[in-house]
Coordinates of C-alpha atoms and ligand atoms in Angstrom, one line a residue:
X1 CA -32.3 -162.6 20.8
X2 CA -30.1 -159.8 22.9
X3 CA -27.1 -160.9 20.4
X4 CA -29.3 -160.4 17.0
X5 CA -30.9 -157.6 18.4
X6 CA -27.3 -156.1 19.0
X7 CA -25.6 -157.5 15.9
X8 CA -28.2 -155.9 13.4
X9 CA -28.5 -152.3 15.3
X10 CA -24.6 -152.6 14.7
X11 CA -24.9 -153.7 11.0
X12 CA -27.5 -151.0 10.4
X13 CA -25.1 -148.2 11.9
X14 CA -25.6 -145.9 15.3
X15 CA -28.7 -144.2 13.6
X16 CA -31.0 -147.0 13.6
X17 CA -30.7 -147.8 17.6
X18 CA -33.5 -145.4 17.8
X19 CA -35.6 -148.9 16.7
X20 CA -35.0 -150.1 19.7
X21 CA -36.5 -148.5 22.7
X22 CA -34.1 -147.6 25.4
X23 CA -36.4 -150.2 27.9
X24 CA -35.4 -152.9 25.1
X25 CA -31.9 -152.1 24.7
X26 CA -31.6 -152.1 28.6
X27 CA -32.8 -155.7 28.5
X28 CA -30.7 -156.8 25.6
X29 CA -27.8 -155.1 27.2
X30 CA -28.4 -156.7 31.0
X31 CA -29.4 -160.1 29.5
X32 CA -25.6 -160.0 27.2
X33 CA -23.9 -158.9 30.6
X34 CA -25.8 -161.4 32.8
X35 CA -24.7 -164.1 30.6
X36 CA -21.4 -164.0 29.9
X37 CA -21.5 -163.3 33.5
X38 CA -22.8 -166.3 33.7
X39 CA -20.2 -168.6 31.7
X40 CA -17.6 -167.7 34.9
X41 CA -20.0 -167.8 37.9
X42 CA -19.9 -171.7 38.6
X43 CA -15.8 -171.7 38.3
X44 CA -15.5 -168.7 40.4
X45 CA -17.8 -170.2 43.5
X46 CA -20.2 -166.6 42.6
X47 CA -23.6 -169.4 43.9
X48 CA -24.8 -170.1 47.0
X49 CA -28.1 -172.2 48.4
X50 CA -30.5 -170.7 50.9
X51 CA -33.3 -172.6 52.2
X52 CA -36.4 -172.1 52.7
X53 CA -38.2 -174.3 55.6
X54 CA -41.4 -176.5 54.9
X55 CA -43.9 -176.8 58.1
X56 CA -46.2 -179.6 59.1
X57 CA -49.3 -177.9 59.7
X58 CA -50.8 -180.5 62.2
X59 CA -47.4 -180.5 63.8
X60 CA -45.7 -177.4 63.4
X61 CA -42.5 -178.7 62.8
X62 CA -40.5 -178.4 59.8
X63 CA -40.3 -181.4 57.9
X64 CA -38.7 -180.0 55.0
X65 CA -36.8 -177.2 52.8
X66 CA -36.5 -175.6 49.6
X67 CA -33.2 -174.9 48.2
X68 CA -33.4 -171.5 46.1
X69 CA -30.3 -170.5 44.1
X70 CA -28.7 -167.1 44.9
X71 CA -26.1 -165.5 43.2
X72 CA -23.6 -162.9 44.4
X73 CA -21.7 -160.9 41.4
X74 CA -18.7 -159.0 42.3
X75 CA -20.0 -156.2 40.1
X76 CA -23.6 -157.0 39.4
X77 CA -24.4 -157.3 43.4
X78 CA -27.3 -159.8 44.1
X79 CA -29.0 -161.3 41.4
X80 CA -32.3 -163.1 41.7
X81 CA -32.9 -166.0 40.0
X82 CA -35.6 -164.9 38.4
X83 CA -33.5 -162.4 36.7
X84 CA -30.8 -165.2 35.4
X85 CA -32.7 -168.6 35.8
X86 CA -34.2 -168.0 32.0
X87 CA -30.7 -166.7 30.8
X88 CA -29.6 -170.1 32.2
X89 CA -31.9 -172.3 30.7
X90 CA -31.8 -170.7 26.8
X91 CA -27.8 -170.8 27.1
X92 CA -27.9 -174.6 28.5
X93 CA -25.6 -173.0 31.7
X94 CA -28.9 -174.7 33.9
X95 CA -27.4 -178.2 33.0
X96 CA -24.3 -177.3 34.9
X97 CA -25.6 -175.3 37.2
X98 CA -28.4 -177.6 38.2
X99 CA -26.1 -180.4 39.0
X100 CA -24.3 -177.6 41.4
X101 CA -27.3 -177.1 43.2
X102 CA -28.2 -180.8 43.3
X103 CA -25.1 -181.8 45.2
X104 CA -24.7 -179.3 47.6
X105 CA -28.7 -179.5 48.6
X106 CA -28.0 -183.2 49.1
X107 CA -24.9 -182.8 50.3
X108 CA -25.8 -180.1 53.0
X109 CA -28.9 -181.7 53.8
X110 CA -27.2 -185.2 54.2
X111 CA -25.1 -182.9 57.2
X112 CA -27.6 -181.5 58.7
X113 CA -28.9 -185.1 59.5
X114 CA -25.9 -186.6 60.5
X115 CA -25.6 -183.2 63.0
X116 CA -28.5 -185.2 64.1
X117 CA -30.6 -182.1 63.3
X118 CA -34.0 -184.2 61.8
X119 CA -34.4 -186.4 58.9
X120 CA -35.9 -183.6 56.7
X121 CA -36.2 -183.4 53.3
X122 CA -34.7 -181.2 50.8
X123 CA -36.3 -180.0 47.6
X124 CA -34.9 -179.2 44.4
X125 CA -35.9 -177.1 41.0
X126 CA -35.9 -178.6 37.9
X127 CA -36.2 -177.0 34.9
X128 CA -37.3 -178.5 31.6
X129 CA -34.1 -177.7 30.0
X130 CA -32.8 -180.3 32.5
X131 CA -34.6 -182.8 31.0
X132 CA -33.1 -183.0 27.8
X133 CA -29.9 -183.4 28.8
X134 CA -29.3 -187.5 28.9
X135 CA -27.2 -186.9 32.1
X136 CA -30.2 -186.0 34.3
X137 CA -30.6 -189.4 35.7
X138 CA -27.3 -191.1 36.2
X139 CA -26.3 -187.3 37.6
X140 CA -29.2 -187.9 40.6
X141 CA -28.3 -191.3 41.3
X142 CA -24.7 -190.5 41.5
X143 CA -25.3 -187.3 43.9
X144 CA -27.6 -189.8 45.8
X145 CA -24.3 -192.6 46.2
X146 CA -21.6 -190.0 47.1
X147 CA -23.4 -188.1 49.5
X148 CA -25.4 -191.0 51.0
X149 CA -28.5 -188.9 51.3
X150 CA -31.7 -191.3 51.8
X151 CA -33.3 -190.9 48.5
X152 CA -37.0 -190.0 50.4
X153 CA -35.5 -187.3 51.5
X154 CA -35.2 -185.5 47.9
X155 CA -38.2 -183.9 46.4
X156 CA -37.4 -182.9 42.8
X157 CA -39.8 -179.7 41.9
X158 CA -40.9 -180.0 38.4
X159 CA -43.4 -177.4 36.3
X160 CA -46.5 -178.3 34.7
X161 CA -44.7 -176.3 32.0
X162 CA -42.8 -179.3 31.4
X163 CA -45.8 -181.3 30.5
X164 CA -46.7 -179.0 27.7
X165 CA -43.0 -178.6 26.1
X166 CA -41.5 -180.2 23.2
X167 CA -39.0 -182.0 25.9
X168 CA -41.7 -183.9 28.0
X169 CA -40.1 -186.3 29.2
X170 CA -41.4 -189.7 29.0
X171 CA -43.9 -191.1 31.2
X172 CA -40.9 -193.9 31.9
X173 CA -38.0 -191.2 32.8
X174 CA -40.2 -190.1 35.7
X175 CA -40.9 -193.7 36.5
X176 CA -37.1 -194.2 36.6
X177 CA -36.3 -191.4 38.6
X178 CA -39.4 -192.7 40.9
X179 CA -37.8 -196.0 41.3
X180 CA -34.8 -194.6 42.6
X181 CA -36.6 -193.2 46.1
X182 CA -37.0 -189.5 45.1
X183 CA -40.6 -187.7 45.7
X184 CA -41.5 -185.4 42.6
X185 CA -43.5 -182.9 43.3
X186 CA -45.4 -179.7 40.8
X187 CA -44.6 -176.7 41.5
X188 CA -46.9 -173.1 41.1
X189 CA -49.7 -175.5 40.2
X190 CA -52.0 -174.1 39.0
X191 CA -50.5 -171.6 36.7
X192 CA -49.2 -173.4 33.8
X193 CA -51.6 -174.6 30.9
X194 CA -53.1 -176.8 33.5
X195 CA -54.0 -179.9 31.9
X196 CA -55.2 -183.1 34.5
X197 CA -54.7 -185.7 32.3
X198 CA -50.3 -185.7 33.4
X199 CA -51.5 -185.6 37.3
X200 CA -52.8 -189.3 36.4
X201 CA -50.3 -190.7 34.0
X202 CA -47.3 -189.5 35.6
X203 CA -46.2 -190.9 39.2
X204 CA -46.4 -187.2 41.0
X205 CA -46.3 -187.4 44.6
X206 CA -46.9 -183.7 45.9
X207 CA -48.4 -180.2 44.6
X208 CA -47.1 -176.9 45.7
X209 CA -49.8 -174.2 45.2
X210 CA -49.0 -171.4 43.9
X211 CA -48.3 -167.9 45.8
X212 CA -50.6 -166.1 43.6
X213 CA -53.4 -167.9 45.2
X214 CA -52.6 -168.1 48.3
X215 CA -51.8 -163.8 48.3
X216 CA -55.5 -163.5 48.3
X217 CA -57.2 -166.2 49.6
X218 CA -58.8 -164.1 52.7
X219 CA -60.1 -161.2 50.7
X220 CA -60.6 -163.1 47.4
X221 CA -63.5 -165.4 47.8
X222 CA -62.5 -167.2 43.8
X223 CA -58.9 -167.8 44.7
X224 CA -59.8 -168.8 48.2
X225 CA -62.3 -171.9 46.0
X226 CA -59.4 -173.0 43.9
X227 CA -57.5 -173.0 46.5
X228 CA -60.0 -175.4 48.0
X229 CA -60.2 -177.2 45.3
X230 CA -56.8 -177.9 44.9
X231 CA -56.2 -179.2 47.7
X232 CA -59.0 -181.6 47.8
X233 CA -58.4 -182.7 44.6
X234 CA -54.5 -183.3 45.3
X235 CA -56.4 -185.3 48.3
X236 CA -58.6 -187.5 46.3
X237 CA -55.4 -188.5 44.1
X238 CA -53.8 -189.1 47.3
X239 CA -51.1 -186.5 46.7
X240 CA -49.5 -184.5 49.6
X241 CA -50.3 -180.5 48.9
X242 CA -48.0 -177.7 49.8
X243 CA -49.0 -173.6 50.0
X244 CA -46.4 -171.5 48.8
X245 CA -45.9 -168.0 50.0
X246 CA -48.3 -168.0 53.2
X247 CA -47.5 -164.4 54.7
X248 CA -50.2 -164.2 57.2
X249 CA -51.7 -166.3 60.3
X250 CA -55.2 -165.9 58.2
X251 CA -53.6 -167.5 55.2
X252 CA -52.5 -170.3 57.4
X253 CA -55.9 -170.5 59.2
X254 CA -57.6 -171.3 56.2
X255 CA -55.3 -173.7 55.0
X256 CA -55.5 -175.6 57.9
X257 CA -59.0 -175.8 57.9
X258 CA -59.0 -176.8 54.5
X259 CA -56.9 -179.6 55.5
X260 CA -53.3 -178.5 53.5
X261 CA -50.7 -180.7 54.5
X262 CA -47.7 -178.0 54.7
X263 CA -46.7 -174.5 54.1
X264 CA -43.5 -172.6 52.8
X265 CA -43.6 -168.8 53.2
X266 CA -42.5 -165.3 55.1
X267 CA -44.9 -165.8 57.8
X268 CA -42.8 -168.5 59.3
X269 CA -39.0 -167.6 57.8
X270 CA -37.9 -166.5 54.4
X271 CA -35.6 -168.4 52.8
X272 CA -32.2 -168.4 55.0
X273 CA -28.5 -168.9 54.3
X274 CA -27.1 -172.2 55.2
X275 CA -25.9 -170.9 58.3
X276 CA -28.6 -169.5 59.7
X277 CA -31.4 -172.1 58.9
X278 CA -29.0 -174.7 60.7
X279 CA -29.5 -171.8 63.7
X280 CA -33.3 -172.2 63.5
X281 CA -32.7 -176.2 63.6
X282 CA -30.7 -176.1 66.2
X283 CA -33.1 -173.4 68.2
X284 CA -36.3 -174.6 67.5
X285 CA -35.1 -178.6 67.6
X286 CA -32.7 -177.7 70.4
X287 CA -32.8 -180.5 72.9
X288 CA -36.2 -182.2 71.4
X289 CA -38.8 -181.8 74.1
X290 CA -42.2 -181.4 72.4
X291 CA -42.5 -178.0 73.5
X292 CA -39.3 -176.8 71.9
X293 CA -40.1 -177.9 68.2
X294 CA -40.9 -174.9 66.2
X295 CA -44.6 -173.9 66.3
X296 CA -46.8 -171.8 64.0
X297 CA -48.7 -169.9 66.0
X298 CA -52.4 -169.8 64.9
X299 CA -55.1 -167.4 66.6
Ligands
LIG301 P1 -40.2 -171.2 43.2 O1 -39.6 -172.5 43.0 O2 -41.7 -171.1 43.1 O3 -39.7 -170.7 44.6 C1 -40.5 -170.0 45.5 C2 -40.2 -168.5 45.4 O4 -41.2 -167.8 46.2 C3 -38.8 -168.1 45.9 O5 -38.4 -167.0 45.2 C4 -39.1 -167.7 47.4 O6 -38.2 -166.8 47.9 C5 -40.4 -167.0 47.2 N1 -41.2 -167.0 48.4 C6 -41.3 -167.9 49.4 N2 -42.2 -167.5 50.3 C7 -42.7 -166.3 50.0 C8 -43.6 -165.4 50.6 O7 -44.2 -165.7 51.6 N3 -43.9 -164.3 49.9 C9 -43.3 -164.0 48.7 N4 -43.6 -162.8 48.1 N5 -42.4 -164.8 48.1 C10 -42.1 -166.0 48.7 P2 -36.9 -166.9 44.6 O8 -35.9 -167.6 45.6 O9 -36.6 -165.6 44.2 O10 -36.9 -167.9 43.4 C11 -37.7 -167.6 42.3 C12 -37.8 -168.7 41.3 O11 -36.6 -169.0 40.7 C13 -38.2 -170.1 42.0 O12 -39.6 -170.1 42.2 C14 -37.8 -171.0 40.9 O13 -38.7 -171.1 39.9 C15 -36.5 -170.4 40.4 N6 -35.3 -171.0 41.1 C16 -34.8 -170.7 42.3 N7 -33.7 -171.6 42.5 C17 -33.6 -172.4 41.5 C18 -32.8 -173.5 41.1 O14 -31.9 -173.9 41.8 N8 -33.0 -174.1 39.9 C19 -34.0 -173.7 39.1 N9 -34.2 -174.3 37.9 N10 -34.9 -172.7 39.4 C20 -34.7 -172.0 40.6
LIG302 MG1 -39.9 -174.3 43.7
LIG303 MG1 -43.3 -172.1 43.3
LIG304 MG1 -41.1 -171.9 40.0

């Protein structure tokens, strides 16, 4: 749209840009810069991975991570991915770029295990663009062979989005990718056109709560039901159920009473460059006495 957008306030001469409001052209503008940006960022090495850990909340340990995509422009600085994820998936760059972060997840989890640092698990985003590109399954499996990762320990994130788009993918390519080890888990559930007829047809093993819920859960008494609800009802299907974003120990506190499995948020680390969340494996696992693992502190 930025391209048409700019190609007809051309056509129609400097005069007509006043159609466009200066907010719009901003976007246009940022969204043409962002992705031709984008075309060179994979070649020039511009991503990196940071990882966000996943606790146990009867154990306290982390059993698991979520690798988030970061990119560092030489000229743009730091851009989130919610600025270029979207630019991504309408351009088709999320095919490439999603394979990128596939293998190095793996691959950099797979190390982290063999530095004898836990047998955690690493999860990945999908996005529904990824699913129309025929690749997607022989692209796992082959990540899966070279870097010897167990497949158990990949959790592939999917959106109910997905279910709703004009690229579902069949009830069969999930079964596929099932039968090759991986968990599959939904991700801000709860926020998409939030239909329960997939949560029975399709083999889902997990569901990741959204933040928006959680935010309010102590001062909220609605979102604190569906968040409730959620959880028992990812219990009664015998699905595992994450909480996204838990800033606070009275987030956590509720959660645990109301039985959520895991949690992924500030209050125990934000997400972390590769460096340092092998720091906080090494710290909190250190030399493996009970004591040592990495606790959440509840009141
Ligand atoms: P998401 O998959 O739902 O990831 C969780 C987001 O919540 C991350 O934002 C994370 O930094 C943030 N978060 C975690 N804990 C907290 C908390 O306690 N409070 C708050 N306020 N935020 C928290 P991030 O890294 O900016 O990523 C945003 C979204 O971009 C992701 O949402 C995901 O949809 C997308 N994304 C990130 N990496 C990838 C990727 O490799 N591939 C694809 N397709 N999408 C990605
Ligand atoms: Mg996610
Ligand atoms: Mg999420
Ligand atoms: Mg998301």
């Amino acid at each position: 749209h930025a391209d048409i957008a700019m190609y007809r306030a051309k056509k129609l001469g400097r005069n007509n840009f006043q159609f466009y409001t200066p907010a719009m052209n901003e976007e246009s503008l940022e969204r043409v810069r962002i992705e031709s940006a984008l075309r060179n960022a994979l070649v020039r090495n511009e991503f990196v991975l940071h990882y966000q850990p996943q606790v146990d909340l009867q154990t306290g340990r982390i059993v698991g991570m979520e690798a988030l995509i970061r990119w560092k422009h030489p000229e743009l600085g730091m851009v989130p991915p919610t600025r270029f994820i979207g630019v991504a998936e309408d351009t088709g760059l999320i095919v490439p770029i999603g394979a990128w972060v596939m293998r190095t997840a793996c691959a950099q989890n797979k190390a982290w295990q063999d530095a004898g640092l836990g047998h955690l698990r690493v999860a990945v985003n999908l996005s529904a663009r990824q699913f129309s590109a025929t690749e997607l399954l022989p692209s796992i499996e082959q990540v899966l062979e070279d870097t010897g990762l167990d497949p158990s320990c990949l959790e592939l994130e999917l959106t109910e989005s997905l279910f709703m788009s004009d690229v579902t993918p069949a009830v069969d390519l999930l079964h596929r990718m099932k039968s090759l080890g991986v968990k599959l888990s939904i991700d801000d559930f709860g926020t998409g056109y939030s239909s329960f007829s997939y949560l029975s047809r399709f083999p889902i093993d997990v569901l990741k709560i959204d933040r928006s819920f959680v935010n309010d859960i102590t001062i909220d008494a609605n979102d604190a039901a569906i968040v409730a609800s959620i959880i028992a009802l990812a219990h009664n299907l015998r699905l595992s159920v994450i909480a996204e974003g838990v800033e606070t120990a009275e987030q956590l506190d509720y959660l645990r009473h109301q039985g959520c499995d895991e949690m992924q948020g500030y209050y125990f680390s934000r997400p972390l460059p590769a460096h340092e969340f092998e720091q906080l494996l090494r710290q909190r696992r250190g030399l493996g006495a009970p004591e040592d693992e990495p606790q959440v502190q509840v009141a």
